[in-house]
Tab-separated table of C-alpha atoms in Angstrom:
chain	number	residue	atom	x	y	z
A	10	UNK	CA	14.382	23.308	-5.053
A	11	UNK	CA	11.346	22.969	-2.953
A	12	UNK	CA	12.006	20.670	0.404
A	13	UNK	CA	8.852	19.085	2.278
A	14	UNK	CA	9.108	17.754	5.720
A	15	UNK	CA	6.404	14.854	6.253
A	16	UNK	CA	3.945	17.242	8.581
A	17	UNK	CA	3.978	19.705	5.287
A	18	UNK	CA	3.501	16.402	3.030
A	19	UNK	CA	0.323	16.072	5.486
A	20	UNK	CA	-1.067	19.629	5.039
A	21	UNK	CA	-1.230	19.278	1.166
A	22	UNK	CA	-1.722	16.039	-0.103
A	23	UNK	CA	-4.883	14.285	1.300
A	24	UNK	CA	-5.534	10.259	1.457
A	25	UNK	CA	-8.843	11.215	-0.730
A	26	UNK	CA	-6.190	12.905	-3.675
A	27	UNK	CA	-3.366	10.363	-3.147
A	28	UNK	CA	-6.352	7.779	-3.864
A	29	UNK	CA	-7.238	9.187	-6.965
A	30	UNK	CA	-3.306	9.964	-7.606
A	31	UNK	CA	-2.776	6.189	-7.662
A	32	UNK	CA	-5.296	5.013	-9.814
A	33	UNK	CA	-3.991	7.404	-12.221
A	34	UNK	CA	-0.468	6.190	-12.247
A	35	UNK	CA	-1.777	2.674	-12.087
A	36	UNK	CA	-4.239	3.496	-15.177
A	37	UNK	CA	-0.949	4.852	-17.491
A	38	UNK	CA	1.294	2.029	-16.155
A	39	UNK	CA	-1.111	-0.226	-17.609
A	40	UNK	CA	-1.377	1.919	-21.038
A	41	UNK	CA	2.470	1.536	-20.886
A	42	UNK	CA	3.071	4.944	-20.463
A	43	UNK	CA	5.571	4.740	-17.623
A	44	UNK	CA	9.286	3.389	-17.270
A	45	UNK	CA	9.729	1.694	-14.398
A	46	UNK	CA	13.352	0.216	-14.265
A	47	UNK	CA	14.587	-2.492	-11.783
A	48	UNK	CA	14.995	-1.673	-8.194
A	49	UNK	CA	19.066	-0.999	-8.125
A	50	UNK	CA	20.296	-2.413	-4.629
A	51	UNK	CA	23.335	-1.665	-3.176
A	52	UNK	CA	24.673	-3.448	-0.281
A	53	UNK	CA	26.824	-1.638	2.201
A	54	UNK	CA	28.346	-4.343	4.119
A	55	UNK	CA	30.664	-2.586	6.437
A	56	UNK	CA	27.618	-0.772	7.891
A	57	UNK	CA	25.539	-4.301	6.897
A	58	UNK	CA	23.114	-1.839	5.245
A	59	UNK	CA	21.942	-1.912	2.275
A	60	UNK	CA	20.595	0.951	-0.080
A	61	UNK	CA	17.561	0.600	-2.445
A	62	UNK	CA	17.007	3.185	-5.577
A	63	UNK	CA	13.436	3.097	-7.368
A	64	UNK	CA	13.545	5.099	-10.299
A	65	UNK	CA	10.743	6.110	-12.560
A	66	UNK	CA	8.844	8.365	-15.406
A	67	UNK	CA	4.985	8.397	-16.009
A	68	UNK	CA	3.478	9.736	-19.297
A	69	UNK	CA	0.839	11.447	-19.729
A	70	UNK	CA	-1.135	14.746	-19.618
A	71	UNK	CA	0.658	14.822	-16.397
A	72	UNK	CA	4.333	14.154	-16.716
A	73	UNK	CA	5.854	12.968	-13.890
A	74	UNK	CA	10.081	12.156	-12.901
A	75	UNK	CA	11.453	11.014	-9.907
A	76	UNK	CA	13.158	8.476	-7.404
A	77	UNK	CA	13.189	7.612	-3.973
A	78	UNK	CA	16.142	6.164	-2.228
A	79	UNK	CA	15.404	3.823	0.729
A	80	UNK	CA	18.018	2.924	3.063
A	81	UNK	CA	18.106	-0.129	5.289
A	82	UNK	CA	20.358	-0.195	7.799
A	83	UNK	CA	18.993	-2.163	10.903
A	84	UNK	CA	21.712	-0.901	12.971
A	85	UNK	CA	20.265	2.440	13.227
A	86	UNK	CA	18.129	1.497	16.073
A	87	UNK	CA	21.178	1.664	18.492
A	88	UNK	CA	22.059	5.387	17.196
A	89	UNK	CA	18.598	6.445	17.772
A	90	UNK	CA	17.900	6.728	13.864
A	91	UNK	CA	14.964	5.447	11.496
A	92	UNK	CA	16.082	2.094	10.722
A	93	UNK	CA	14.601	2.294	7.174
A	94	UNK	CA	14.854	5.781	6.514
A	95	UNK	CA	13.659	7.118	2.854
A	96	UNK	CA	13.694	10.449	0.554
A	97	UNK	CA	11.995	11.221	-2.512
A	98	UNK	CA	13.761	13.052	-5.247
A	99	UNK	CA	11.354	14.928	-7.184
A	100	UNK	CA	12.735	15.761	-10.945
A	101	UNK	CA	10.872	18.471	-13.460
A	102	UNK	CA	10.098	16.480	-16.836
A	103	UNK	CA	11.224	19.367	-18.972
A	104	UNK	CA	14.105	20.134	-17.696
A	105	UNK	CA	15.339	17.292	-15.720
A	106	UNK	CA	16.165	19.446	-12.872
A	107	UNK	CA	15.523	18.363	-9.560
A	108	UNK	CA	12.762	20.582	-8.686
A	109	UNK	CA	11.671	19.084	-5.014
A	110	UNK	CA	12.832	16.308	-1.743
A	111	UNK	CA	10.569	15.208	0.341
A	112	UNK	CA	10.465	12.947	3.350
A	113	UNK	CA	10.036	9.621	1.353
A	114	UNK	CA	8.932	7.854	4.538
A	115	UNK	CA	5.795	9.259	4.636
A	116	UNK	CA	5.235	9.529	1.178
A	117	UNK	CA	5.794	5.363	1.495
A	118	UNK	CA	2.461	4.932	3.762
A	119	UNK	CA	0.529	7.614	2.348
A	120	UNK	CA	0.781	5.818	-1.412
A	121	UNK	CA	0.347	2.376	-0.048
A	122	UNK	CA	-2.682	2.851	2.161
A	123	UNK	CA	-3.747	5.179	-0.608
A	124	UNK	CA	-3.264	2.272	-3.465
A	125	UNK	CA	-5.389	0.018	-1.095
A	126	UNK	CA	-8.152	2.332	-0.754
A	127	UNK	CA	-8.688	3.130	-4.437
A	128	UNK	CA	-8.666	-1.147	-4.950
A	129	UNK	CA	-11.001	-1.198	-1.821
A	130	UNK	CA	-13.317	1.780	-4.081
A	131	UNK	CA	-13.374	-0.594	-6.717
A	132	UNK	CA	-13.834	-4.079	-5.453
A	133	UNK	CA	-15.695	-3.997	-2.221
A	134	UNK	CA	-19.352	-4.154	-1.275
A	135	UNK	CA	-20.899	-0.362	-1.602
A	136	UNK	CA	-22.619	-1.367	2.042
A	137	UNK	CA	-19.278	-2.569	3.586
A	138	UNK	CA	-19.574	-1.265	6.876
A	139	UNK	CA	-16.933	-3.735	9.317
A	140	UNK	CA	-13.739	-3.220	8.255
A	141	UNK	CA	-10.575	-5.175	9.835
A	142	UNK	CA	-7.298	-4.560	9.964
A	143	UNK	CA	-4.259	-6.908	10.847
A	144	UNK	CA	-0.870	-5.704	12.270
A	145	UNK	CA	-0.440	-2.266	13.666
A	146	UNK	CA	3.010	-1.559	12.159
A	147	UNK	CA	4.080	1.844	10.386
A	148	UNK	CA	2.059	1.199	6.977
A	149	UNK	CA	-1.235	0.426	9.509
A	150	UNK	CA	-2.426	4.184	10.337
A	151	UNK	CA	-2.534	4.614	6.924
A	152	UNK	CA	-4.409	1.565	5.899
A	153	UNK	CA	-7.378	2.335	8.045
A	154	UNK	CA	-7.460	6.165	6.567
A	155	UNK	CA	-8.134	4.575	3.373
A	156	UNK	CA	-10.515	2.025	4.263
A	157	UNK	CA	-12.439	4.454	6.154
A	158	UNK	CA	-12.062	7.044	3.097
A	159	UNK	CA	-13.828	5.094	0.686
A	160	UNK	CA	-16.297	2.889	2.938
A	161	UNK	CA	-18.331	4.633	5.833
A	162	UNK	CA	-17.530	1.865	8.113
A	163	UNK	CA	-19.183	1.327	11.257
A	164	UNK	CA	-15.767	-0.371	13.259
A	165	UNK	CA	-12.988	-1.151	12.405
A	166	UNK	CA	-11.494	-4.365	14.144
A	167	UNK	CA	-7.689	-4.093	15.097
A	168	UNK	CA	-5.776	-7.373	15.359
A	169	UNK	CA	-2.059	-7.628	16.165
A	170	UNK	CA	0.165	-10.346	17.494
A	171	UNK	CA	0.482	-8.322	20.694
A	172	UNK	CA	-2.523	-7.149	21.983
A	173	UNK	CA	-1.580	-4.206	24.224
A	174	UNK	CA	-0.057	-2.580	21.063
A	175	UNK	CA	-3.365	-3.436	19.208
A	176	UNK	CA	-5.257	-1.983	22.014
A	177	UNK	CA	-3.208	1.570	21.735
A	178	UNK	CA	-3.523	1.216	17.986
A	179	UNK	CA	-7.584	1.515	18.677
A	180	UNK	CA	-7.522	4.095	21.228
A	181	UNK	CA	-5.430	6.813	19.012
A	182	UNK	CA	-7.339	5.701	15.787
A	183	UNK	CA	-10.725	6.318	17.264
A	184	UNK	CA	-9.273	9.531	18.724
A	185	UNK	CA	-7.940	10.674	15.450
A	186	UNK	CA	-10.518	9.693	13.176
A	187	UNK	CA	-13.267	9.864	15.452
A	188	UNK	CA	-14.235	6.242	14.727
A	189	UNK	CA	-14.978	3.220	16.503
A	190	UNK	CA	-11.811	1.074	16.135
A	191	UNK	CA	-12.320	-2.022	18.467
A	192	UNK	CA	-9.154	-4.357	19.481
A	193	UNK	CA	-9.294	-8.096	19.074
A	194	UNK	CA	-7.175	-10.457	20.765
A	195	UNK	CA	-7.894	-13.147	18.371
A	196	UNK	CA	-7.279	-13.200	14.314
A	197	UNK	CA	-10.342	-14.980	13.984
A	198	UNK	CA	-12.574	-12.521	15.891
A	199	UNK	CA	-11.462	-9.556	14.128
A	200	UNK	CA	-11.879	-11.300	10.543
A	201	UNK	CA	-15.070	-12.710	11.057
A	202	UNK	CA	-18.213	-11.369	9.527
A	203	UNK	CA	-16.261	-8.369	7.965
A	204	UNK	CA	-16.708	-6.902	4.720
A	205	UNK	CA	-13.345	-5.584	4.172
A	206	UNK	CA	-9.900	-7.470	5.347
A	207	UNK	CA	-7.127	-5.643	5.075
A	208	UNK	CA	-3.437	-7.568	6.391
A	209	UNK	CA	-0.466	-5.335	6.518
A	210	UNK	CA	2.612	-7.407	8.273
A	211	UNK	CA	6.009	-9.136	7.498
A	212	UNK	CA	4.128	-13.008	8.482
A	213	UNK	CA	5.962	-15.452	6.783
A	214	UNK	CA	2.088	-17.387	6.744
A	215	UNK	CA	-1.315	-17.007	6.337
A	216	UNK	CA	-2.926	-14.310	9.195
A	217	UNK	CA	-6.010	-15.864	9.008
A	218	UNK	CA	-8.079	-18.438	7.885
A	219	UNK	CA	-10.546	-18.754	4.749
A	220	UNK	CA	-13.121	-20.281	6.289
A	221	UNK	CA	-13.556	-16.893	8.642
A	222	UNK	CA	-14.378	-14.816	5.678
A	223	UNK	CA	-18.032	-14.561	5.005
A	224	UNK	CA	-19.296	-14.221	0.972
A	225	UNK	CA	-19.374	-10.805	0.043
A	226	UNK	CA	-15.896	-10.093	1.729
A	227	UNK	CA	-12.952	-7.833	0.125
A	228	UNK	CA	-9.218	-8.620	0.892
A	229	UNK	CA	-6.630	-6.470	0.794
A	230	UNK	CA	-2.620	-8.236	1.225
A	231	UNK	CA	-0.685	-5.388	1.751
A	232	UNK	CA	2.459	-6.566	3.867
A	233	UNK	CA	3.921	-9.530	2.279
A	234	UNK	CA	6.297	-8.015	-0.505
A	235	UNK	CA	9.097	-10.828	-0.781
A	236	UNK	CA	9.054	-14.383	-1.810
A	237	UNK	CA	9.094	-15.348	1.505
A	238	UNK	CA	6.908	-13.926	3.282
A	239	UNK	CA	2.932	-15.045	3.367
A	240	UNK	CA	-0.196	-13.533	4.674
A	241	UNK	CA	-3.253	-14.728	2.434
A	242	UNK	CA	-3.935	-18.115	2.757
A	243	UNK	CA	-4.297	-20.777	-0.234
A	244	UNK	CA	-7.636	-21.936	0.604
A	245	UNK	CA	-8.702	-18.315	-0.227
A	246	UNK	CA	-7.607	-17.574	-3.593
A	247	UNK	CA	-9.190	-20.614	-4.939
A	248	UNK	CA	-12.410	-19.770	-4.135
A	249	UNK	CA	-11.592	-15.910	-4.574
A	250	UNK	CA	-14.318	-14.646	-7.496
A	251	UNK	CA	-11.920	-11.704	-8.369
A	252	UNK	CA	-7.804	-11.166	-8.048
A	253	UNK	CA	-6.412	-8.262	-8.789
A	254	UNK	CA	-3.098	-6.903	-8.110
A	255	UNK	CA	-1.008	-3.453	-8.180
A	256	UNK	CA	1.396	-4.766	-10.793
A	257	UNK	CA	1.464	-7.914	-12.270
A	258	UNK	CA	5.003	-8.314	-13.120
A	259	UNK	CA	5.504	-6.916	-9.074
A	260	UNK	CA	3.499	-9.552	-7.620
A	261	UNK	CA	4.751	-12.006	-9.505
A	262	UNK	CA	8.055	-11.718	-8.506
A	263	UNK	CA	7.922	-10.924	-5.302
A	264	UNK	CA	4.676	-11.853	-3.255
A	265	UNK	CA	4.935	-15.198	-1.679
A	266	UNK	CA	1.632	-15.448	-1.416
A	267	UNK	CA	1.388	-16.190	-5.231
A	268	UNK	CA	4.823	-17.339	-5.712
A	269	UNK	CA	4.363	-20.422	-4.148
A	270	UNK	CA	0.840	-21.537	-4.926
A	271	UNK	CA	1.651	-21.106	-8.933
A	272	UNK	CA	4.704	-22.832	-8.562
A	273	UNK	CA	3.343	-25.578	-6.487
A	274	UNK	CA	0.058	-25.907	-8.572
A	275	UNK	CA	-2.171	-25.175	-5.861
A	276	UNK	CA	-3.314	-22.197	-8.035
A	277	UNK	CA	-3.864	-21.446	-11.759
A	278	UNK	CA	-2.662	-18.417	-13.209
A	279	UNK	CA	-6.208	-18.086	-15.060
A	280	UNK	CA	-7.495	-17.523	-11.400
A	281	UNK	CA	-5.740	-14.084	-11.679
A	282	UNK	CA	-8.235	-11.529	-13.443
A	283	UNK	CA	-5.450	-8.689	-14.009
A	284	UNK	CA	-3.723	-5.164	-12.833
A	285	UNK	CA	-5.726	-2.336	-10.702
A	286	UNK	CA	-5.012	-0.422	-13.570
A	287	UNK	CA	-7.392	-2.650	-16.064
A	288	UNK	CA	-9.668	-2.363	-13.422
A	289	UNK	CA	-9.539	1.724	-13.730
A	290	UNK	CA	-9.161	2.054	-17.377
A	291	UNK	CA	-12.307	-0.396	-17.816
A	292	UNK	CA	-10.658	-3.101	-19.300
A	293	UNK	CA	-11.551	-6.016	-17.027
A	294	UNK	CA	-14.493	-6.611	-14.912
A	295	UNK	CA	-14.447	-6.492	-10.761
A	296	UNK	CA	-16.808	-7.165	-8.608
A	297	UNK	CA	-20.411	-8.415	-10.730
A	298	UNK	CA	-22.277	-9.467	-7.208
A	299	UNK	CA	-22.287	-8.509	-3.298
A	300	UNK	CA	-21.656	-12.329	-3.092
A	301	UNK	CA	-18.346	-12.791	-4.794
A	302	UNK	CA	-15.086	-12.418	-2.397
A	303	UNK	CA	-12.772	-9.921	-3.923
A	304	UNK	CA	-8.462	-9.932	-3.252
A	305	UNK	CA	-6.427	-7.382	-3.928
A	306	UNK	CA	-3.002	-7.932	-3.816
A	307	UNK	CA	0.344	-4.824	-3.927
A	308	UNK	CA	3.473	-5.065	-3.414
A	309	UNK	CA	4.547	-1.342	-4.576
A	310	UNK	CA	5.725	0.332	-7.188
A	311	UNK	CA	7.827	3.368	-7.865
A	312	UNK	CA	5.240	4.363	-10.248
A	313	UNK	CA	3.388	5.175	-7.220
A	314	UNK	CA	5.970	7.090	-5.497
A	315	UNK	CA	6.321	9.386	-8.860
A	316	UNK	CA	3.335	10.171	-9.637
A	317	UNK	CA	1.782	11.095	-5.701
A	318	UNK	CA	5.083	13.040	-5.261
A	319	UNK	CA	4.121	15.092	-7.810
A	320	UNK	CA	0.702	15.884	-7.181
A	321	UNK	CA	2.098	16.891	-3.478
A	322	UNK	CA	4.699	19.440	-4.965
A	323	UNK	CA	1.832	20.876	-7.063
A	324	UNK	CA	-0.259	21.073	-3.701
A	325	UNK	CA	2.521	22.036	-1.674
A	326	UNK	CA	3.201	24.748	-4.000
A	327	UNK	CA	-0.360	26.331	-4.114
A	328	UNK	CA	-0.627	26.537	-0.641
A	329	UNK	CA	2.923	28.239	-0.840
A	330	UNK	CA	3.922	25.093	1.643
A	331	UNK	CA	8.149	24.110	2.756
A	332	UNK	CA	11.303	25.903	2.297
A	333	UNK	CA	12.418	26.622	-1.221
A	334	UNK	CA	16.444	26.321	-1.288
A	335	UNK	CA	18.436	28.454	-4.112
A	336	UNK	CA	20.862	25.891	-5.760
């Protein structure tokens, strides 16, 4: 059984092949060639944790087996420990051994900013070249690797609630990725004029307004993943030219950012042109004019988690990378 720490996960798996990893698994959950069962969650009330098991299996040329266990147990903070701490249990297809575990933490950011950046490929302007980016949480280092994978962007604008953190954010980004990430103490300034909006928080409303996004602009909602919470606003889906999200069934159920517009008949569910993985398999239409505003909308899937977990054990063990344990 091959183990793989998140720095090894990093030296064998980059955001360019986790990219390409996710439209794959997106394309054959589409073609229904995955089983993705129900998130199993299991409170732990004596700790007042609770632990979260997404299973799944994805057809294929590629077979792939897995599931990651997520823990959250707020309480950890006062022991010094991850507060949502995660592992991925990787499981051969033929055998049904478990062939690798890896640090499921990482393996969280690197397939969500990765899933953003191959609907960003597909949906935004070819000459995008301001990106922006709201909340500098966990999943955020990750979401501007993506954008800035796909897009050769000329800044990126950083916007968070607090704006010493946003200005850190900047300062290690533009170090890292040797880009010019540029703090903004206001929502508005870091939206406006930007081809590509990408929000990543737990806002239980909108992070910005619609009438700061200029024609032509893409939209990625990234951090709202429960009923909820909220970061697209209204206005903005109906007079969105293209909505696409991760899962339908996924956003359905748990974005609030939908939930509560269908429900409340602020928006039609015709608005809604289909899955990311239509989009890849080439049966729906994206983006027809640099005019139109594109949204993208994810709220995860374990499909994801399978599928990139795999490609990193193949990586991991070509490069002969993390410590193989004799069961």
């Amino acid at each position: 059984m091959l183990v793989l720490t998140a720095q090894e996960i990093k030296e064998c798996c980059s955001m360019r092949q986790a990219i390409d990893a996710d439209k794959e698994a997106l394309g054959l959950y589409t073609a229904q060639k995955s089983i993705v069962p129900l998130r199993t969650n299991i409170p732990v009330e004596t700790q007042k944790g609770q632990s979260l098991y997404m299973p799944a299996y994805v057809g294929g040329a590629e077979e792939a087996l897995g599931i990651k266990i997520v823990s959250v147990y707020p309480n950890n903070i006062e022991k010094g420990l991850p507060s949502v701490p995660a592992s991925m249990v990787v499981i051969n297809p033929e055998t049904g051994i478990v062939s690798a575990i890896m640090d499921g933490t990482y393996l969280t950011q690197l397939r969500t900013g990765a899933v953003q950046g191959a609907a960003t490929e597909l949906l935004a302007r070819k000459d995008a070249k301001i990106g922006a980016l709201i909340g500098t949480g966990g999943q955020a280092a990750s979401q501007l690797e993506a954008m800035i994978t796909v897009r050769e962007l000329s800044e990126v604008r950083i916007f968070d609630i607090d704006f010493e953190r946003a200005s850190s954010f900047a300062k290690t980004m533009s170090e890292r990725f040797g880009i010019n990430a540029i703090p903004t103490k206001t929502a508005e300034e870091c939206v406006t004029g930007a081809d590509i909006i990408t929000t990543v928080t737990t806002s239980r409303r909108a992070t910005f307004s619609a009438e700061w996004v200029k024609p032509g602009a893409h939209i990625n909602g990234v951090g709202s993943y429960t009923p909820e919470m909220c970061e697209i606003p209204v206005e903005l889906l109906q007079k969105a030219d293209c909505i696409v999200f991760d899962t339908m069934d996924g956003v359905l159920q748990e974005a609030g950012d939908f939930i509560h517009p269908l429900a409340n008949g602020e928006l039609e569910e015709s608005a809604i042109t289909g899955e990311l993985g239509q989009l890849v398999n080439g049966e729906i239409t994206g983006r027809t004019s640099d005019e139109q505003i594109t949204v993208f909308k994810t709220v995860g899937s374990a499909v994801l988690d399978v599928y990139v977990a795999n490609q990193i054990v193949k990586n991991a063990e070509a490069k002969q990378l993390g410590t193989v344990i004799e069961m």
